[in-house]
Coordinates of C-alpha atoms in Angstrom, one line a residue:
M1 CA 14.0 177.4 -88.7
A2 CA 13.9 179.3 -92.3
S3 CA 17.6 180.2 -91.9
S4 CA 18.4 176.6 -91.3
S5 CA 16.3 175.3 -94.4
R6 CA 18.4 177.9 -96.3
A7 CA 21.8 176.7 -95.0
L8 CA 21.0 172.9 -96.1
A9 CA 20.0 173.8 -99.4
R10 CA 23.5 175.9 -99.8
F11 CA 25.3 172.9 -98.5
G12 CA 23.5 170.5 -100.8
A13 CA 24.4 172.6 -103.9
A14 CA 27.9 172.9 -102.8
A15 CA 28.1 169.3 -102.4
R16 CA 26.8 168.4 -105.8
Q17 CA 29.7 170.7 -107.4
L18 CA 32.4 168.7 -105.6
S19 CA 33.7 164.7 -105.8
A20 CA 32.3 162.3 -103.3
P21 CA 35.6 162.3 -100.9
E22 CA 35.4 166.5 -100.9
A23 CA 32.0 166.5 -100.2
V24 CA 32.2 164.3 -97.1
A25 CA 35.4 166.0 -95.8
K26 CA 33.8 169.3 -96.2
L27 CA 30.5 168.3 -94.5
A28 CA 32.7 166.7 -91.9
R29 CA 34.3 170.0 -90.7
P30 CA 32.5 171.9 -88.2
H31 CA 30.8 174.9 -90.1
A32 CA 30.8 177.9 -87.8
N33 CA 28.0 179.9 -89.7
F34 CA 25.9 176.8 -89.7
A35 CA 26.3 176.3 -85.9
T36 CA 25.5 179.7 -85.2
T37 CA 22.2 180.0 -87.5
T38 CA 20.9 176.6 -86.1
S39 CA 18.8 176.3 -82.9
A40 CA 20.0 174.5 -79.9
R41 CA 19.1 171.1 -81.2
K42 CA 21.5 170.1 -83.7
P43 CA 20.3 168.1 -86.8
D44 CA 21.6 164.4 -87.1
L45 CA 23.7 164.5 -90.0
S46 CA 24.2 160.6 -89.9
A47 CA 20.5 160.6 -91.3
S48 CA 21.4 162.7 -94.2
P49 CA 20.8 161.3 -97.7
I50 CA 24.1 162.5 -98.7
I51 CA 25.7 160.8 -95.6
A52 CA 24.1 157.7 -96.4
R53 CA 25.2 157.5 -100.1
A54 CA 28.6 158.4 -99.1
R55 CA 31.3 155.2 -99.1
P56 CA 34.4 155.8 -97.2
V57 CA 37.3 155.3 -99.9
S58 CA 40.2 155.1 -97.8
S59 CA 40.7 153.4 -94.2
Q60 CA 41.2 157.0 -92.7
F61 CA 37.5 157.5 -92.4
T62 CA 35.0 155.3 -90.7
F63 CA 31.1 155.4 -90.9
T64 CA 28.6 153.5 -88.8
R65 CA 25.8 152.0 -91.1
S66 CA 22.3 153.0 -90.9
Y67 CA 19.5 150.7 -89.5
A68 CA 18.5 149.9 -93.1
D69 CA 22.1 148.3 -93.9
A70 CA 22.6 146.4 -90.8
P71 CA 22.3 142.6 -90.8
P72 CA 19.5 141.1 -88.8
L73 CA 20.4 140.2 -85.0
P74 CA 20.8 136.5 -84.2
K75 CA 18.3 134.7 -82.1
K76 CA 18.7 134.3 -78.7
R77 CA 20.0 130.9 -77.6
S78 CA 17.4 130.6 -74.5
G79 CA 14.7 130.8 -76.9
K80 CA 15.8 127.6 -78.1
I81 CA 16.6 125.9 -74.9
R82 CA 13.0 126.9 -73.8
T83 CA 11.5 125.4 -76.7
T84 CA 13.3 122.1 -76.1
F85 CA 12.4 122.0 -72.6
R86 CA 8.8 122.8 -73.4
W87 CA 8.7 119.9 -75.9
M88 CA 10.1 117.5 -73.4
W89 CA 7.5 118.5 -71.0
R90 CA 4.8 117.8 -73.4
G91 CA 6.4 114.3 -74.2
T92 CA 6.6 113.6 -70.4
Y93 CA 3.2 114.9 -70.0
L94 CA 1.8 112.8 -72.7
S95 CA 3.7 109.8 -71.7
L96 CA 2.2 110.1 -68.3
L97 CA -1.3 110.6 -69.6
G98 CA -0.9 107.5 -71.9
L99 CA 0.4 105.3 -68.8
V100 CA -2.5 106.1 -66.6
G101 CA -4.7 105.4 -69.5
A102 CA -3.2 101.9 -70.0
V103 CA -3.5 101.2 -66.4
I104 CA -7.1 102.2 -66.7
Y105 CA -7.6 100.0 -69.5
D106 CA -5.9 97.1 -68.3
G107 CA -8.1 97.3 -64.9
Y108 CA -11.1 97.4 -67.1
L109 CA -10.1 94.3 -69.0
D110 CA -9.2 92.8 -65.6
R111 CA -12.7 93.7 -64.2
Y112 CA -14.9 92.7 -67.3
P113 CA -13.2 89.8 -69.3
D114 CA -14.6 88.2 -72.3
V115 CA -17.4 85.4 -71.9
Q116 CA -15.5 81.9 -71.7
F117 CA -16.9 78.7 -73.5
I118 CA -17.1 75.5 -72.1
P119 CA -14.6 72.9 -73.6
D120 CA -15.7 69.7 -75.2
P121 CA -16.3 67.0 -72.4
E122 CA -15.0 64.5 -75.0
K123 CA -11.6 66.1 -74.9
K124 CA -8.7 64.8 -72.7
T125 CA -8.5 66.0 -69.0
L126 CA -5.5 67.7 -68.1
V127 CA -4.7 68.1 -64.2
V128 CA -2.1 70.5 -63.1
L129 CA -0.8 70.3 -59.6
G130 CA 0.3 73.7 -57.8
T131 CA 0.4 77.2 -58.4
G132 CA 4.0 78.0 -58.6
W133 CA 6.2 79.4 -61.3
G134 CA 5.9 76.3 -63.4
S135 CA 2.5 75.6 -63.2
V136 CA 1.4 79.3 -63.6
A137 CA 3.8 79.7 -66.7
L138 CA 2.1 76.6 -68.2
L139 CA -1.4 78.0 -67.5
K140 CA -0.6 81.5 -68.9
K141 CA 0.6 80.2 -72.4
L142 CA -1.7 77.0 -72.7
D143 CA -4.8 77.1 -75.0
C144 CA -7.4 75.7 -72.5
A145 CA -9.6 75.0 -75.5
N146 CA -7.6 72.0 -76.5
Y147 CA -8.3 70.1 -73.0
N148 CA -10.3 70.1 -69.9
V149 CA -8.1 71.8 -67.8
I150 CA -8.3 71.3 -64.0
V151 CA -6.0 73.3 -61.3
I152 CA -5.6 72.0 -57.7
S153 CA -3.5 73.7 -55.4
P154 CA -3.5 74.4 -51.5
R155 CA -3.2 78.1 -52.2
N156 CA -5.5 79.9 -54.6
Y157 CA -2.8 82.5 -55.6
F158 CA 0.4 83.0 -57.5
L159 CA 3.1 84.4 -55.4
F160 CA 6.1 86.4 -56.6
T161 CA 8.9 85.0 -54.5
P162 CA 11.9 87.2 -55.2
L163 CA 10.2 89.8 -53.4
L164 CA 9.2 88.0 -50.4
P165 CA 12.2 89.1 -48.2
S166 CA 10.9 92.6 -48.6
C167 CA 7.7 91.9 -47.2
T168 CA 9.4 90.9 -43.9
T169 CA 10.0 94.5 -43.3
G170 CA 7.1 96.0 -44.5
N171 CA 9.0 97.5 -47.6
I172 CA 6.1 95.8 -49.7
E173 CA 2.8 94.5 -48.7
H174 CA 2.2 91.1 -49.2
R175 CA -0.9 91.3 -51.3
S176 CA 1.1 93.3 -53.8
I177 CA 3.1 90.3 -54.9
M178 CA 0.0 87.8 -55.0
E179 CA -2.1 87.1 -58.0
P180 CA -5.4 85.1 -57.6
V181 CA -5.3 81.9 -59.6
R182 CA -8.9 82.2 -60.6
Q183 CA -8.2 85.7 -62.0
I184 CA -5.5 84.1 -64.4
L185 CA -7.9 81.5 -65.4
R186 CA -10.7 83.8 -65.9
H187 CA -9.0 85.4 -68.8
K188 CA -8.3 82.1 -70.8
K189 CA -10.7 81.7 -73.9
A190 CA -11.9 78.3 -72.7
A191 CA -13.0 77.8 -69.0
A192 CA -11.0 75.8 -66.6
K193 CA -11.6 74.7 -63.1
F194 CA -9.8 75.0 -59.7
Y195 CA -10.0 73.3 -56.5
E196 CA -8.2 75.0 -53.4
A197 CA -7.3 71.4 -51.9
D198 CA -4.3 69.4 -50.9
A199 CA -3.4 66.6 -53.3
T200 CA -2.8 63.8 -50.8
K201 CA -2.1 60.9 -53.1
I202 CA -1.4 60.0 -57.0
D203 CA -2.9 56.7 -58.1
Y204 CA -0.6 55.9 -60.8
E205 CA -2.2 53.0 -62.1
R206 CA -5.8 54.0 -61.8
K207 CA -4.7 57.6 -63.0
V208 CA -6.8 59.4 -60.4
I209 CA -5.7 62.1 -57.7
K210 CA -6.8 61.8 -54.2
I211 CA -7.6 65.4 -52.9
S212 CA -8.7 66.8 -49.4
D213 CA -10.2 70.0 -48.4
N214 CA -7.6 72.3 -46.4
S215 CA -9.8 75.1 -45.5
D216 CA -11.0 76.0 -42.0
V217 CA -14.5 75.7 -42.9
K218 CA -15.3 72.1 -43.8
G219 CA -18.4 70.8 -45.9
T220 CA -20.1 67.6 -46.1
I221 CA -17.5 66.4 -48.5
N222 CA -13.9 66.8 -47.3
E223 CA -12.1 64.1 -49.6
T224 CA -12.9 63.1 -53.3
E225 CA -10.9 61.9 -56.2
V226 CA -10.1 63.6 -59.6
P227 CA -9.3 61.4 -62.6
Y228 CA -6.9 62.6 -65.4
D229 CA -5.7 61.9 -68.8
M230 CA -2.7 63.7 -68.6
L231 CA -1.1 65.1 -65.4
V232 CA 1.3 68.0 -64.8
V233 CA 3.1 67.7 -61.2
G234 CA 4.5 71.1 -60.2
V235 CA 4.0 71.1 -56.3
G236 CA 7.7 72.6 -55.6
A237 CA 9.5 71.6 -52.5
E238 CA 9.3 71.9 -48.9
N239 CA 12.1 73.3 -46.6
A240 CA 15.1 71.1 -45.9
T241 CA 15.9 71.0 -42.1
F242 CA 19.0 68.2 -43.0
G243 CA 17.6 66.2 -39.7
I244 CA 19.2 69.1 -37.6
P245 CA 17.4 68.9 -34.2
G246 CA 15.4 72.1 -33.6
V247 CA 15.4 73.7 -36.8
R248 CA 11.6 73.2 -37.6
E249 CA 10.6 74.1 -34.2
H250 CA 12.6 77.2 -33.4
S251 CA 13.3 78.6 -36.9
C252 CA 11.3 80.9 -39.3
F253 CA 11.6 79.7 -43.1
L254 CA 11.0 82.2 -45.9
K255 CA 9.1 80.6 -48.7
E256 CA 5.5 81.5 -48.2
I257 CA 3.5 84.5 -47.4
R258 CA 2.7 83.3 -43.6
D259 CA 6.3 82.7 -43.3
A260 CA 7.1 86.5 -44.4
Q261 CA 4.2 87.6 -41.7
A262 CA 5.7 85.3 -38.9
I263 CA 9.1 87.1 -39.5
R264 CA 7.7 90.4 -39.5
T265 CA 5.9 89.7 -36.2
K266 CA 8.9 88.1 -34.8
I267 CA 11.1 90.9 -35.5
M268 CA 8.9 93.4 -33.9
D269 CA 8.6 91.2 -30.8
C270 CA 12.4 91.2 -30.4
V271 CA 12.3 94.9 -30.8
E272 CA 9.7 95.7 -28.3
T273 CA 10.9 93.0 -25.7
A274 CA 14.4 94.6 -26.3
A275 CA 13.0 98.3 -25.5
F276 CA 11.1 97.0 -22.1
K277 CA 11.7 99.1 -19.3
D278 CA 14.7 97.8 -17.3
Q279 CA 15.6 94.9 -19.5
D280 CA 18.8 93.4 -18.8
S281 CA 21.8 94.2 -21.1
A282 CA 23.1 90.7 -22.2
E283 CA 19.2 89.8 -23.0
I284 CA 19.0 93.0 -25.5
D285 CA 22.0 92.0 -27.2
R286 CA 20.3 88.3 -27.7
L287 CA 17.0 89.8 -28.7
L288 CA 18.5 92.1 -31.1
H289 CA 20.9 89.6 -32.8
M290 CA 19.4 88.3 -35.9
V291 CA 20.8 85.2 -37.6
V292 CA 20.2 84.2 -41.1
V293 CA 21.2 80.6 -42.2
G294 CA 21.9 80.5 -45.9
G295 CA 24.1 82.4 -48.2
G296 CA 22.2 82.0 -51.3
P297 CA 20.0 85.1 -52.8
T298 CA 17.1 84.6 -50.5
G299 CA 19.4 84.7 -47.3
V300 CA 21.7 87.6 -48.7
E301 CA 18.4 89.6 -49.7
F302 CA 16.6 88.9 -46.2
A303 CA 19.9 90.1 -44.5
G304 CA 20.2 93.3 -46.6
E305 CA 16.6 94.2 -46.1
L306 CA 17.0 93.7 -42.5
R307 CA 19.8 96.0 -42.1
D308 CA 18.0 98.6 -44.0
F309 CA 14.9 98.4 -41.8
F310 CA 16.9 99.0 -38.7
D311 CA 19.4 101.7 -40.3
H312 CA 16.5 103.5 -41.7
D313 CA 13.7 103.2 -39.7
I314 CA 14.0 101.6 -36.5
Q315 CA 16.9 103.9 -35.4
K316 CA 15.1 106.9 -35.7
L317 CA 12.1 105.7 -33.9
I318 CA 13.8 103.8 -31.0
P319 CA 17.6 105.3 -31.0
D320 CA 18.4 103.9 -27.6
I321 CA 18.7 100.0 -28.9
A322 CA 19.1 100.6 -32.4
P323 CA 23.2 100.6 -32.3
R324 CA 23.0 97.2 -30.7
F325 CA 21.2 95.5 -33.4
K326 CA 23.4 93.0 -35.2
V327 CA 22.9 90.6 -38.0
T328 CA 25.0 87.5 -38.9
L329 CA 24.7 85.3 -42.0
V330 CA 25.6 81.8 -41.7
E331 CA 26.8 79.7 -44.5
A332 CA 28.3 76.3 -44.8
L333 CA 30.1 76.9 -48.0
P334 CA 33.4 78.7 -48.6
N335 CA 31.4 81.9 -49.7
V336 CA 27.9 83.2 -50.2
L337 CA 25.9 83.7 -53.7
P338 CA 28.0 80.6 -55.2
M339 CA 26.0 81.0 -58.1
F340 CA 27.7 84.5 -58.8
S341 CA 31.1 85.3 -60.4
K342 CA 34.2 85.6 -57.9
Q343 CA 33.9 89.3 -58.5
L344 CA 30.5 90.0 -57.4
I345 CA 31.0 87.6 -54.3
D346 CA 33.9 89.9 -53.2
Y347 CA 31.8 93.0 -53.6
T348 CA 29.0 91.5 -51.8
E349 CA 31.3 90.5 -48.7
S350 CA 32.9 94.0 -48.8
T351 CA 29.6 95.6 -48.9
F352 CA 28.3 93.5 -45.9
K353 CA 31.4 94.3 -44.0
E354 CA 30.8 98.0 -44.4
E355 CA 26.9 97.3 -43.3
H356 CA 28.3 95.8 -40.4
I357 CA 26.7 92.3 -41.4
E358 CA 28.7 89.3 -40.1
I359 CA 29.3 86.8 -42.5
K360 CA 30.3 83.2 -41.1
T361 CA 31.5 80.8 -43.9
K362 CA 32.2 77.2 -43.6
T363 CA 30.0 77.0 -40.8
M364 CA 27.7 74.1 -40.3
V365 CA 24.7 74.0 -37.8
K366 CA 24.5 71.2 -35.5
K367 CA 21.5 72.1 -33.2
V368 CA 19.0 74.6 -32.4
T369 CA 17.5 75.7 -29.2
D370 CA 15.0 78.3 -28.4
K371 CA 17.9 80.9 -28.0
T372 CA 21.1 79.5 -29.2
I373 CA 22.6 77.9 -32.1
E374 CA 25.4 75.4 -32.0
A375 CA 27.7 75.2 -34.8
E376 CA 31.0 73.9 -36.2
I377 CA 33.2 76.3 -38.0
T378 CA 36.3 75.3 -39.9
G379 CA 39.1 77.7 -39.5
P380 CA 41.8 78.9 -42.2
D381 CA 44.0 76.3 -40.8
G382 CA 41.3 73.4 -41.5
K383 CA 40.8 72.7 -37.6
K384 CA 37.0 72.5 -36.6
S385 CA 35.6 74.0 -33.4
L386 CA 32.2 74.4 -31.9
I387 CA 30.7 77.7 -31.3
T388 CA 27.4 79.0 -29.6
I389 CA 25.5 81.7 -31.2
P390 CA 22.8 83.5 -29.2
Y391 CA 19.8 84.9 -31.0
G392 CA 16.3 86.4 -31.1
L393 CA 15.5 85.7 -34.6
L394 CA 16.3 82.6 -36.7
V395 CA 15.6 82.7 -40.3
W396 CA 16.4 79.2 -42.2
A397 CA 16.8 79.8 -45.8
T398 CA 19.0 76.9 -47.1
G399 CA 18.1 73.8 -49.0
N400 CA 15.1 72.0 -50.3
A401 CA 13.3 68.6 -49.8
V402 CA 10.8 66.6 -51.5
R403 CA 7.4 66.7 -50.5
P404 CA 5.6 63.3 -49.3
L405 CA 3.2 63.5 -52.4
V406 CA 6.2 63.2 -54.7
K407 CA 8.0 60.6 -52.4
D408 CA 4.7 58.3 -52.6
L409 CA 4.7 58.8 -56.6
M410 CA 8.4 57.9 -56.7
S411 CA 7.8 54.5 -54.7
Q412 CA 5.1 53.5 -57.3
I413 CA 7.4 53.7 -60.6
P414 CA 10.4 51.4 -60.5
A415 CA 12.4 53.7 -62.7
Q416 CA 12.3 56.5 -60.0
K417 CA 13.9 54.1 -57.1
D418 CA 17.4 55.9 -57.6
S419 CA 16.3 59.3 -57.5
R420 CA 16.7 61.2 -54.5
R421 CA 16.0 65.0 -55.0
G422 CA 12.8 64.6 -57.0
L423 CA 11.0 63.0 -60.2
A424 CA 13.7 62.3 -62.7
V425 CA 12.5 63.6 -66.0
N426 CA 13.7 63.1 -69.7
E427 CA 14.5 66.1 -72.2
Y428 CA 10.6 66.7 -72.6
L429 CA 9.9 66.7 -69.0
V430 CA 8.2 63.5 -69.1
V431 CA 8.5 61.4 -65.6
Q432 CA 10.7 58.8 -66.5
G433 CA 9.0 55.3 -66.1
A434 CA 5.6 56.8 -66.1
R435 CA 2.9 57.5 -69.0
D436 CA 1.0 60.9 -69.4
I437 CA 2.8 62.5 -66.3
W438 CA 5.2 65.6 -66.5
A439 CA 6.8 67.4 -63.8
V440 CA 8.4 71.0 -63.5
G441 CA 9.8 73.1 -61.0
D442 CA 11.3 72.3 -57.9
C443 CA 9.9 68.8 -57.5
A444 CA 11.7 67.5 -61.1
V445 CA 15.3 66.7 -61.5
A446 CA 16.1 68.0 -65.2
G447 CA 19.8 68.6 -64.6
Y448 CA 19.4 72.3 -63.3
A449 CA 19.4 74.3 -60.2
P450 CA 15.7 74.5 -58.5
T451 CA 15.4 78.4 -59.5
A452 CA 12.3 80.3 -60.5
Q453 CA 13.7 81.1 -63.7
V454 CA 14.2 77.4 -64.6
A455 CA 10.6 76.4 -63.2
S456 CA 9.3 79.4 -65.5
Q457 CA 10.7 78.1 -68.6
E458 CA 9.7 74.5 -68.0
G459 CA 6.1 75.6 -67.8
A460 CA 6.3 77.7 -71.1
F461 CA 7.9 74.6 -72.8
L462 CA 5.2 72.6 -71.5
A463 CA 2.5 74.8 -72.8
R464 CA 4.2 74.9 -76.4
L465 CA 4.2 71.0 -76.2
F466 CA 0.7 70.6 -75.2
N467 CA -0.5 73.1 -78.0
N468 CA 1.4 71.2 -80.4
M469 CA 0.1 67.9 -79.4
A470 CA -3.2 69.0 -79.8
K471 CA -2.6 70.4 -83.1
T472 CA -0.8 67.4 -84.1
E473 CA -3.9 65.0 -83.1
A474 CA -6.2 67.5 -85.2
L475 CA -4.1 67.3 -88.0
D476 CA -3.6 63.4 -87.8
T477 CA -7.7 63.2 -87.6
K478 CA -8.1 65.2 -90.7
V479 CA -5.7 63.2 -92.7
K480 CA -7.4 60.1 -91.8
E481 CA -10.7 61.5 -92.8
L482 CA -9.4 62.5 -96.1
S483 CA -7.7 59.2 -96.8
S484 CA -11.0 57.5 -96.1
S485 CA -12.9 59.6 -98.3
L486 CA -10.5 59.3 -101.1
N487 CA -11.6 55.7 -101.7
V488 CA -15.5 56.8 -101.6
R489 CA -15.3 59.7 -104.0
P490 CA -12.5 58.9 -106.7
G491 CA -13.8 62.0 -108.7
N492 CA -12.0 64.6 -106.9
A493 CA -8.8 62.2 -105.9
A494 CA -6.3 64.8 -107.0
E495 CA -7.6 67.6 -105.0
I496 CA -7.9 65.6 -101.9
T497 CA -4.3 64.0 -102.5
S498 CA -2.9 67.6 -102.6
E499 CA -4.6 68.5 -99.5
I500 CA -3.4 65.3 -97.6
E501 CA 0.3 65.9 -98.7
S502 CA -0.1 69.8 -97.4
L503 CA -1.6 68.4 -93.9
E504 CA 1.3 65.7 -93.6
K505 CA 3.8 68.4 -94.2
Q506 CA 2.4 70.6 -91.4
L507 CA 2.2 67.1 -89.5
R508 CA 5.8 66.4 -89.7
R509 CA 6.6 70.2 -88.8
Q510 CA 4.4 70.0 -85.6
K511 CA 5.8 66.5 -84.6
D512 CA 9.3 67.9 -85.0
I513 CA 9.4 69.2 -81.4
K514 CA 12.9 70.2 -80.0
P515 CA 13.8 69.1 -76.4
F516 CA 13.7 71.4 -73.3
H517 CA 16.8 73.7 -73.1
Y518 CA 17.1 76.0 -70.3
S519 CA 18.6 79.5 -71.2
H520 CA 20.1 81.1 -68.3
Q521 CA 19.2 84.9 -68.3
G522 CA 21.3 85.8 -65.2
S523 CA 21.2 86.1 -61.5
L524 CA 20.2 89.1 -59.6
A525 CA 20.4 89.9 -55.6
Y526 CA 19.7 92.9 -53.6
I527 CA 22.8 93.6 -50.7
G528 CA 21.4 96.4 -48.9
S529 CA 22.0 100.1 -48.8
E530 CA 20.3 100.4 -52.1
K531 CA 22.9 98.4 -53.8
A532 CA 22.6 95.2 -55.7
V533 CA 24.4 92.4 -57.7
A534 CA 23.8 91.2 -61.3
D535 CA 25.2 88.6 -63.1
V536 CA 23.5 88.9 -66.8
A537 CA 23.9 86.9 -69.8
W538 CA 25.5 89.1 -72.3
F539 CA 26.0 87.9 -75.9
N540 CA 28.5 84.9 -75.5
G541 CA 29.2 85.7 -71.9
N542 CA 28.2 87.3 -68.7
L543 CA 28.1 90.9 -67.7
A544 CA 28.9 91.2 -63.9
S545 CA 28.0 94.7 -62.3
G546 CA 27.4 96.0 -58.7
G547 CA 26.2 99.2 -56.9
K548 CA 23.3 101.7 -57.1
L549 CA 23.0 101.5 -60.6
T550 CA 22.5 97.8 -60.7
Y551 CA 20.1 98.3 -57.6
L552 CA 17.8 100.3 -60.3
F553 CA 18.4 97.6 -62.8
W554 CA 17.2 94.9 -60.1
R555 CA 14.0 96.9 -59.1
S556 CA 13.4 97.5 -62.8
A557 CA 13.8 93.9 -63.8
Y558 CA 11.6 92.6 -60.6
L559 CA 9.1 94.9 -61.8
S560 CA 8.8 93.8 -65.3
M561 CA 8.8 90.2 -64.2
C562 CA 5.6 90.8 -62.0
F563 CA 2.9 88.5 -63.4
S564 CA 0.4 91.3 -64.1
T565 CA -0.2 95.0 -64.5
R566 CA -1.9 95.1 -61.2
N567 CA 1.2 93.7 -59.3
R568 CA 3.6 96.1 -61.1
V569 CA 1.1 99.3 -59.8
L570 CA 1.1 98.1 -56.4
V571 CA 4.7 97.2 -56.1
A572 CA 5.9 100.4 -57.5
M573 CA 3.4 102.4 -55.0
D574 CA 4.6 100.4 -52.1
W575 CA 8.3 101.4 -53.2
I576 CA 7.1 104.9 -53.3
K577 CA 5.4 105.0 -50.1
A578 CA 8.2 103.3 -48.2
K579 CA 10.6 106.1 -49.6
V580 CA 8.4 108.9 -48.5
Y581 CA 6.9 107.7 -45.4
G582 CA 9.3 104.9 -44.2
R583 CA 8.6 101.3 -43.5
D584 CA 5.7 100.4 -41.2
V585 CA 7.0 99.2 -37.8
S586 CA 3.8 98.1 -36.5
R587 CA 3.6 94.5 -35.5
E588 CA 0.8 92.8 -37.5

């Protein structure tokens, strides 16, 4: 070791006497004496301070920089990706926690609403008939403190009808799309009354409504009268049979919850009877033939749901008879979904063809028996012929008819004698020829299609109108009081006059109410196989789309349209349950 130290000292002295290039060159040559005097482990010359300070002066020499001169290594890209995913997971986690918290808080408010106050009995009595789309939209936005509100309906719930076809196949439970009316009224600041009863007659001259108890349990009083100052008729319409024999006796309708339950029972009855031991082959074909009359959104959606039910669930449980299942859609018009664009009509018809759903257009049903349909079909050449269609289930999903209550009211008002489809109303939804009576929904003729979207907008318009009328009356009364006090106390005449002018300006603004105008937001329909069509208003035109992405939009749109958070949660859970475990095939 001592000899090694002496050798390094000699090399250092020699290097100091030479120039930098010569020193580097000399040190780079192997030194025999040095190699023989050192031990087996050679020293690392690259770590020598002389080598570190030396810099190459020509491209002939190349040296590796020491760790002190090397630039820092770049950070790995995977670290940034992990950080991004970590923050995304945290955001998702916090969003889910916030969503759960919002649902729990909404449930708390639903269970424990604020205390209501009783309105002044001297105020006007506003009676609302029905709990459909128009009536509930009115109640939702109405300030009940301005009136004594009374709601009369044979059902004590609001029904989200667009999802009714899904209830027939077990995709959604019927209670998930029902919202109790008393729950709606309980969240109003002022108390409102509800009577579950049938309105049997509206006495237009006396301004009273005759009602009767429609429940199975009867009390001592089964019929009575309810007086009104203002009346809103929102009773909707009933199913139209067009006078065709056998329709009401042998068809299933799709308008109420009990209709969906009856269809569900009938479907499983047909399936189980077709699977019965030694069943006749022709009878199996008849039992498994489901016929839907009506090519509107309700009929199309039900046909699609029915096909999905058999393809995804029945086929797995009863594979022997599943291939013989058949769905036929009958429509009197030249095509289905007449309210949609031609592009979406063609897409729907091609999708139905892929799903083996037969469409019979230009087909008029003439007679219905317990097992067959007799219909008149118009061929491409214009010739008409009669056909017989055997069926196991017949669902009638077309047309509306005026209810007897509305017919009776129309007969009392001379201005309604020429109306055929319901109560004719003006641009403010006032029943023509009547005083203090308004009509909304399918029972009103306002020049628009009888859809839930129209009824909902009409109800919201009436709520704004009634709230405005109450404010107008309050302002008018205050102006009269101030005008009378001006004559009694002339000392503050300038101040009172200024206040009167301000109130009159507000009064003019309140009285300037624009008439009702329907704003079409678009049309949606499910067509089976997790596909949907949408014709949505977009700026100054319409956006037409169809397919699986439209199906996701259809679901999100219907979910947002549900009345309450409770409905949205229940419907979403039903969809998840059906996706994971399949539809329930039990009979009841």
